XYZ file of C-alpha atoms in Angstrom:
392
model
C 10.315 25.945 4.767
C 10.067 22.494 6.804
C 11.834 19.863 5.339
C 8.928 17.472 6.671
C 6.605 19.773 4.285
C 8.515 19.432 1.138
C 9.126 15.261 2.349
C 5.608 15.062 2.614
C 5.205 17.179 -1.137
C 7.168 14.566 -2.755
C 5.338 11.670 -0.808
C 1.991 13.229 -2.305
C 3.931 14.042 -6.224
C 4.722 10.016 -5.854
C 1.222 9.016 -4.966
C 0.191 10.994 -8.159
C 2.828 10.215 -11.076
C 3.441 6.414 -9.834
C -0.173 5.475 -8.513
C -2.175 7.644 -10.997
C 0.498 8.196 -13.897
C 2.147 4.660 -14.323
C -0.064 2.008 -12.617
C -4.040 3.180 -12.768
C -3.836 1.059 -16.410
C -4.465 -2.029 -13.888
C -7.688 -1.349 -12.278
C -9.002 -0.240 -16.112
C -7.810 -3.452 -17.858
C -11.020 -5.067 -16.821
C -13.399 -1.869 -17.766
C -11.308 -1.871 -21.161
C -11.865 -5.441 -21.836
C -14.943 -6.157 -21.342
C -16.191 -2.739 -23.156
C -14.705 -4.459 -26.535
C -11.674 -1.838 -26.492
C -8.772 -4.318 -26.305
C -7.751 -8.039 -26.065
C -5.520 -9.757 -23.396
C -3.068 -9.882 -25.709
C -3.219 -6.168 -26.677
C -3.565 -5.143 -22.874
C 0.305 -6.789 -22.647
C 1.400 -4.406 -25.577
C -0.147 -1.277 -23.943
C 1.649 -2.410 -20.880
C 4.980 -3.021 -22.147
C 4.769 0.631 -24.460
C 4.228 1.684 -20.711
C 7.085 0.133 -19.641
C 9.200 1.602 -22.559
C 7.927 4.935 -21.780
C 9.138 4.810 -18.134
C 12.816 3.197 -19.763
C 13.527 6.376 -21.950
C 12.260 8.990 -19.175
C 14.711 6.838 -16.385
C 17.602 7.497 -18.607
C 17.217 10.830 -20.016
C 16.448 11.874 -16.386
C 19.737 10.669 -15.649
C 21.284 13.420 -17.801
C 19.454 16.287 -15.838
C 22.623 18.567 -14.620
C 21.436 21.764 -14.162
C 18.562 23.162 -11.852
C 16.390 24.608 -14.319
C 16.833 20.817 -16.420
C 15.566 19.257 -13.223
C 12.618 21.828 -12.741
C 11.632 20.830 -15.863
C 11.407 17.370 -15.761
C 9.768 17.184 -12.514
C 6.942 20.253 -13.064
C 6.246 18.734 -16.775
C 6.209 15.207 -15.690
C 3.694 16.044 -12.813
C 1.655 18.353 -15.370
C 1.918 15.028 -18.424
C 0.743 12.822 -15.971
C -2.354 14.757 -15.528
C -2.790 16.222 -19.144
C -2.828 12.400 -20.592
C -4.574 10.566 -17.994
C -7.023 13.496 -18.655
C -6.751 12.101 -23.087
C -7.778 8.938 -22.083
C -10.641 10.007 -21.761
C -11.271 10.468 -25.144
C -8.859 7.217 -26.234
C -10.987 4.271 -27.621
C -8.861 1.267 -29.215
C -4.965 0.207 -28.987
C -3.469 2.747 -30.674
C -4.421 5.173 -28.630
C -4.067 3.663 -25.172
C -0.894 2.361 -26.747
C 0.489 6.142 -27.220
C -1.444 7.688 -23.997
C 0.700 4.975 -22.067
C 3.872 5.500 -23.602
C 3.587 9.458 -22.439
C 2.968 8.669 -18.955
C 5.672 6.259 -18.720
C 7.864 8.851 -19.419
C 5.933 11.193 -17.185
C 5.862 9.177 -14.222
C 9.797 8.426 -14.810
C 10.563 11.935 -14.740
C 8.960 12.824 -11.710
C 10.695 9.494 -9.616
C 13.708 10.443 -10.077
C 13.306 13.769 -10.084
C 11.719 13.531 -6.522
C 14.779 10.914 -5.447
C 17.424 13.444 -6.285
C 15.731 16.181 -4.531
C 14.253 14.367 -1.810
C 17.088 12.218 -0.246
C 19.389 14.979 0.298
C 16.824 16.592 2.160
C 16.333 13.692 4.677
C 19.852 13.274 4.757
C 20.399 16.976 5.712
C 17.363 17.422 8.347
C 18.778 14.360 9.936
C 15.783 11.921 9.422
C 17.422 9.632 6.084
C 14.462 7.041 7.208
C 11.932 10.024 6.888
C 13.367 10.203 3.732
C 12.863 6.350 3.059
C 9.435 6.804 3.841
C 8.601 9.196 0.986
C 8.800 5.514 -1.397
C 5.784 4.544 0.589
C 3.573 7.043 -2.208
C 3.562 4.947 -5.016
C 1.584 2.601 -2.665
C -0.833 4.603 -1.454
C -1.198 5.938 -4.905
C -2.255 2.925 -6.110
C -4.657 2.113 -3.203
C -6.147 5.792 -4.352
C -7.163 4.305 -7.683
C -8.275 1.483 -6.459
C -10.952 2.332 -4.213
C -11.866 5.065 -6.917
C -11.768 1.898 -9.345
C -13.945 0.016 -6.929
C -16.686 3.173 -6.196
C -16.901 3.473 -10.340
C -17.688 -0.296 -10.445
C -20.270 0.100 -8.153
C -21.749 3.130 -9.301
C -22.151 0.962 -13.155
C -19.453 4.222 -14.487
C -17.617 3.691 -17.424
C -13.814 3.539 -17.879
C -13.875 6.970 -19.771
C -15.775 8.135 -16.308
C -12.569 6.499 -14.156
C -10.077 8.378 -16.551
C -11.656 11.694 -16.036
C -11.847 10.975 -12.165
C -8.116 9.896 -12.177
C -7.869 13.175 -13.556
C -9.300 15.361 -11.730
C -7.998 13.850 -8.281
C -4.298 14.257 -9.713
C -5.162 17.976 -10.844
C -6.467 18.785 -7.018
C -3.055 16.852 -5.717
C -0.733 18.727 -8.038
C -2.141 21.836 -7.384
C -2.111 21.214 -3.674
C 1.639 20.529 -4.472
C 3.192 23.008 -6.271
C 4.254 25.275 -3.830
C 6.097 23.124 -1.059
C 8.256 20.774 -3.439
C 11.372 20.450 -3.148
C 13.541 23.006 -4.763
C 17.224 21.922 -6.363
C 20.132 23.614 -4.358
C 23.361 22.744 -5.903
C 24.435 20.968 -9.774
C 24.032 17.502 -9.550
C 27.552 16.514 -10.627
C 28.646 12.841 -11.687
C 30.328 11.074 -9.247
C 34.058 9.415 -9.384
C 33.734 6.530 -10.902
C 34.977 3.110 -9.128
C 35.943 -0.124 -10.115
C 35.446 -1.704 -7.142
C 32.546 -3.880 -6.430
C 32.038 -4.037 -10.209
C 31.406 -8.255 -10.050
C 28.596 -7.453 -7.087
C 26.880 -4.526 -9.599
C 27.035 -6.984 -12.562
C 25.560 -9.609 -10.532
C 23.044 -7.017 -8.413
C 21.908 -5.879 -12.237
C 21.020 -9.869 -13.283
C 18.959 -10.097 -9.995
C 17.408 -6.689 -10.257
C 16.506 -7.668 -14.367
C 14.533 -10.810 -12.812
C 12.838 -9.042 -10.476
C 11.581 -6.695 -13.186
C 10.000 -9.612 -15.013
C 8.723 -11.424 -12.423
C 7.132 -8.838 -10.317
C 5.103 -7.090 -13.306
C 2.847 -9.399 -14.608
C 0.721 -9.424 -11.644
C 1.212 -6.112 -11.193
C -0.048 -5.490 -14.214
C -2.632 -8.300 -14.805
C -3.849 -8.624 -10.824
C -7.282 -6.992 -11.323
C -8.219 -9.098 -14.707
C -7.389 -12.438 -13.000
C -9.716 -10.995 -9.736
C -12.235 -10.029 -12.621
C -11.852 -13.193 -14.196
C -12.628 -15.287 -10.494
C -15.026 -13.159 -10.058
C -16.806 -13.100 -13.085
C -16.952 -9.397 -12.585
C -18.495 -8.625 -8.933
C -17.473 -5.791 -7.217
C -14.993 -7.866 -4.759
C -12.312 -8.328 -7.615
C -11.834 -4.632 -7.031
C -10.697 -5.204 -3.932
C -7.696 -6.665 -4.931
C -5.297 -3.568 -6.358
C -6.112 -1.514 -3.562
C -4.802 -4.162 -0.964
C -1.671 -4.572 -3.099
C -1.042 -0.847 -3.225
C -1.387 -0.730 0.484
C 0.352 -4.000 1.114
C 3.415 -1.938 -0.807
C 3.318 1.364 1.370
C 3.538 -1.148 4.711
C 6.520 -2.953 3.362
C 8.296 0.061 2.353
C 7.501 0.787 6.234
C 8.665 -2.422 7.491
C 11.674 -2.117 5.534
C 12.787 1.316 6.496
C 13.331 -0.395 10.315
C 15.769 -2.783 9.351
C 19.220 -2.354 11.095
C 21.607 -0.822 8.106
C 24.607 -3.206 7.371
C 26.034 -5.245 4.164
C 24.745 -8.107 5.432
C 21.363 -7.436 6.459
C 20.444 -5.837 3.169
C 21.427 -9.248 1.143
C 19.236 -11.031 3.602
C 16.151 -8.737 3.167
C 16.491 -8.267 -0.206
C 16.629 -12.495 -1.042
C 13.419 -12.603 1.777
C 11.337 -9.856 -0.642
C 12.189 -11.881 -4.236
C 11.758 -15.548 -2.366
C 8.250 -13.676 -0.706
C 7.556 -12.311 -4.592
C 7.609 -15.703 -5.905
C 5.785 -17.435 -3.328
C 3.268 -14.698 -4.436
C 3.224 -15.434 -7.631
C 2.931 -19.281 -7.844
C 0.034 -18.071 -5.182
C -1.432 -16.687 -8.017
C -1.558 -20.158 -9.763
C -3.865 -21.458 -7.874
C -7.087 -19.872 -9.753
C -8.750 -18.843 -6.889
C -9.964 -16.178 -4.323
C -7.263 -17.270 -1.748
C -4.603 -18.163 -3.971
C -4.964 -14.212 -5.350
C -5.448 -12.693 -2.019
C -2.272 -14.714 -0.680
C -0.273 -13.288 -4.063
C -1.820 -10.112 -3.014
C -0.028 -9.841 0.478
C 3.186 -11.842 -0.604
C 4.012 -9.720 -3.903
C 2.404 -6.393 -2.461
C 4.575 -6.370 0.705
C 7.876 -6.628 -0.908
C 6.906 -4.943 -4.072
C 8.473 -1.298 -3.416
C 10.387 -2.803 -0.497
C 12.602 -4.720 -2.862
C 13.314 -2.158 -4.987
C 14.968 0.124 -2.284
C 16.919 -3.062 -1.033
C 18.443 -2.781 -4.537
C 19.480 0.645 -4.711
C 20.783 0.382 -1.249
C 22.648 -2.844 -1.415
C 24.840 -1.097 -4.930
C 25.328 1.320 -2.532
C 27.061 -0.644 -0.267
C 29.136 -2.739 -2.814
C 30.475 0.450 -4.518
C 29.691 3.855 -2.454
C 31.501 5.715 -4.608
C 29.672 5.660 -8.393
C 26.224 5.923 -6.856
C 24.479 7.684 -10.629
C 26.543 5.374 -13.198
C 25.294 2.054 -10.937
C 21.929 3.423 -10.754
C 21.922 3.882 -14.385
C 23.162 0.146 -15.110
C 20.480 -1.111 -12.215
C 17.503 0.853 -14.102
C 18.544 -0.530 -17.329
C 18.350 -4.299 -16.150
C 15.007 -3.734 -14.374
C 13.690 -2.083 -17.651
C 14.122 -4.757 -19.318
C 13.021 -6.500 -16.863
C 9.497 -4.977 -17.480
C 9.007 -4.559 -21.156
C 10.018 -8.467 -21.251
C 7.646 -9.101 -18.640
C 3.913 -7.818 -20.714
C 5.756 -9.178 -24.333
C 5.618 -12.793 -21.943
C 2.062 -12.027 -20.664
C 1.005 -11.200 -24.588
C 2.900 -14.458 -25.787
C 0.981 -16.861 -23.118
C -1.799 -15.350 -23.906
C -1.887 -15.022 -27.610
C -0.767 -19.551 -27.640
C -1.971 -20.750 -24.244
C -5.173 -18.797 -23.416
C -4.040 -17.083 -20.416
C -1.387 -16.242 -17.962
C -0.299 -19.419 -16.592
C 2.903 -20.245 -18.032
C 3.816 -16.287 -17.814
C 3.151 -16.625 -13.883
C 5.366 -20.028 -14.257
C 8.309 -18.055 -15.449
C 8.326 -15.362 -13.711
C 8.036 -16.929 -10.129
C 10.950 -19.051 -11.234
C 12.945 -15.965 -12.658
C 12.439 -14.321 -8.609
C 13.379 -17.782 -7.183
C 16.427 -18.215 -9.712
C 17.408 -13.774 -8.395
C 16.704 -15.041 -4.471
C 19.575 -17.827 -4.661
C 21.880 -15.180 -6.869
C 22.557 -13.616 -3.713
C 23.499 -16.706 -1.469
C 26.838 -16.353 -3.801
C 26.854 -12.745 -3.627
C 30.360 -10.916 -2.489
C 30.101 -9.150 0.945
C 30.255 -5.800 0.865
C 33.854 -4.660 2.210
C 32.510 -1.999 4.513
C 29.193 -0.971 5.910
C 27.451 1.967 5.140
C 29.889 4.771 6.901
C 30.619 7.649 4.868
C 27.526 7.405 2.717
C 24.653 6.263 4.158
C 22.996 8.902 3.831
C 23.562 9.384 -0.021
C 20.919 9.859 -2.271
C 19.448 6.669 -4.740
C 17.322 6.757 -7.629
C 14.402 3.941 -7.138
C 12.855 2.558 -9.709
């Protein structure tokens, strides 16, 4: 079979577990506040159980050795992600959103890296490692999916049990259209020798990458409530989580035609966290432009930044690609849970999001200047440029 088939499988399998499974609990926070279901404060918990889910399905993932452990993880994860976005339907209250959440945290985990181990070979073998890029581009067109089906339900006066079922069904017709052209595993995934080189620019990569986790997901998560919230509820704030989700899949785009050496990935990746926090002081500002600017400048390098990560621990220590990953997705997990426990905390004393968004735009400038100090790598890419990564 093609390889651009089973690319273009796991570019549809991303749109599905990332934009449907892990982020369509933005575009509902609004339906599920104002129906009386949560708080503000609550909606933080829900995210960071989220979060937590997508932490424990990252590392067990990791573990996956043999090819019927990795078939697993990827069919059940795509199959979870549409089985409990289905439950929601049925969920009323925190404790059940709460739980719902968790599962497709894990879910959605599952199927990422999954997809990344399977996928990036793939590339790399066809020849075409910036087709293979590209595949990171379906988390952002996933969420631009639920947005405009967020936006037609708002219009239409639907309920957020009626978006759940929707979300549903339009992951069900994906997944099925799916199943035969993913990728299939080949050979064991074996761990890699480990090397102690570089060790000082991992540490220091896995600070930076932590502080991008918190400062990029509070307005991921919270971006349609503070539209809502300008917009006392029109149909326009719903315009909002789309753009960001397409925003994403262009920068992804834009990043996968940069030239590939050491130093050009430092300087891209301290442009995407300086561009992140510009977007979210943007955000600050309380109004329609203020969000639309922290739409474009923490949408573009949203997925962008995260495979400037991956590839710049590549390039300070080729040679224990899985273990670094593992460290990396560790940092940017908690990253994330601490970022909806802050959101929860501001909201719970202050009334809102404002000192959250404070912190966390300072947390992506304070990761930006980490990397003016950075080491060099010692070597370009060379011998492993085209080796796979695990994105988070």
């Amino acid at each position: 079979m093609s390889p651009l088939i089973r690319l273009t499988a796991s570019f549809i399998a991303l749109m599905m577990a990332m934009g449907i499974g892990r982020f369509a609990l933005t575009p509902q926070l609004p339906h599920l506040l104002s129906e009386g279901q949560i708080d503000l404060t609550a909606a933080g918990l829900i995210a960071a159980a989220n979060y937590l889910g997508y932490f424990v399905g990252a590392v067990d993932a990791m573990f996956a050795r043999r090819h019927h452990h990795i078939r697993l993880r990827l069919l059940g994860g795509l199959w979870l992600c549409v089985l409990l976005t289905l439950a929601s339907f049925w969920a009323n209250g925190f404790w059940s959103h709460l739980l719902l959440r968790f599962g497709t945290g894990v879910a959605s985990a599952w199927v990422l890296v999954m997809i990344t181990a399977l996928s990036q070979p793939l590339a790399a073998a066809a020849g075409r490692p910036r087709l293979g890029a590209l595949v990171f581009a379906g988390p952002g067109l996933g969420i631009f999916l639920t947005g405009l089906l967020a936006l037609g339900s708002h219009l239409l006066g639907q309920t957020s049990a009626t978006l759940w079922l929707v979300y549903a069904a339009v992951a069900l017709v994906m997944l099925l259209g799916i199943l035969p052209f993913l990728p299939q595993p080949t050979t064991a995934v074996v761990a890699p020798t480990v090397n102690t080189s570089g060790n000082q620019g991992i540490g220091r990569l896995g600070l930076i990458y932590g502080l991008y986790g918190l400062g990029y997901i509070i307005p991921a998560t919270f971006l349609s409530q503070m539209a809502n919230a300008q917009f006392h509820g029109q149909w326009m704030a719903d315009l909002f989580w789309p753009c960001f989700g397409l925003a994403a899949a262009i920068g992804v785009v834009l990043v996968s035609l940069r030239r590939h050496n050491p130093n050009a990935t430092r300087h891209w990746l301290m442009a995407t966290l300086w561009l992140q926090a510009a977007g979210v002081f943007a955000c600050l500002l309380g109004s329609g432009p203020g969000l639309a600017l922290g739409v474009i400048l923490c949408g573009t390098p949203f997925l962008a930044c995260m495979q400037l990560v991956m590839q710049r621990s590549r390039e300070l220590a080729p040679h224990a690609t899985q273990r670094n990953a593992g460290l990396l997705t560790a940092c940017f997990a908690v990253g994330q849970l601490a970022g909806p426990l802050l959101a929860a905390t501001s909201s719970h004393f202050s009334g809102g999001l404002q000192p959250a968004l404070i912190v966390a735009g300072s947390g992506l400038l304070i990761a930006g200047g980490l990397l003016l100090g950075s080491l060099s790598a010692g070597r370009g890419l060379c011998a492993n440029d085209g080796a796979p990564t695990v994105q988070r």
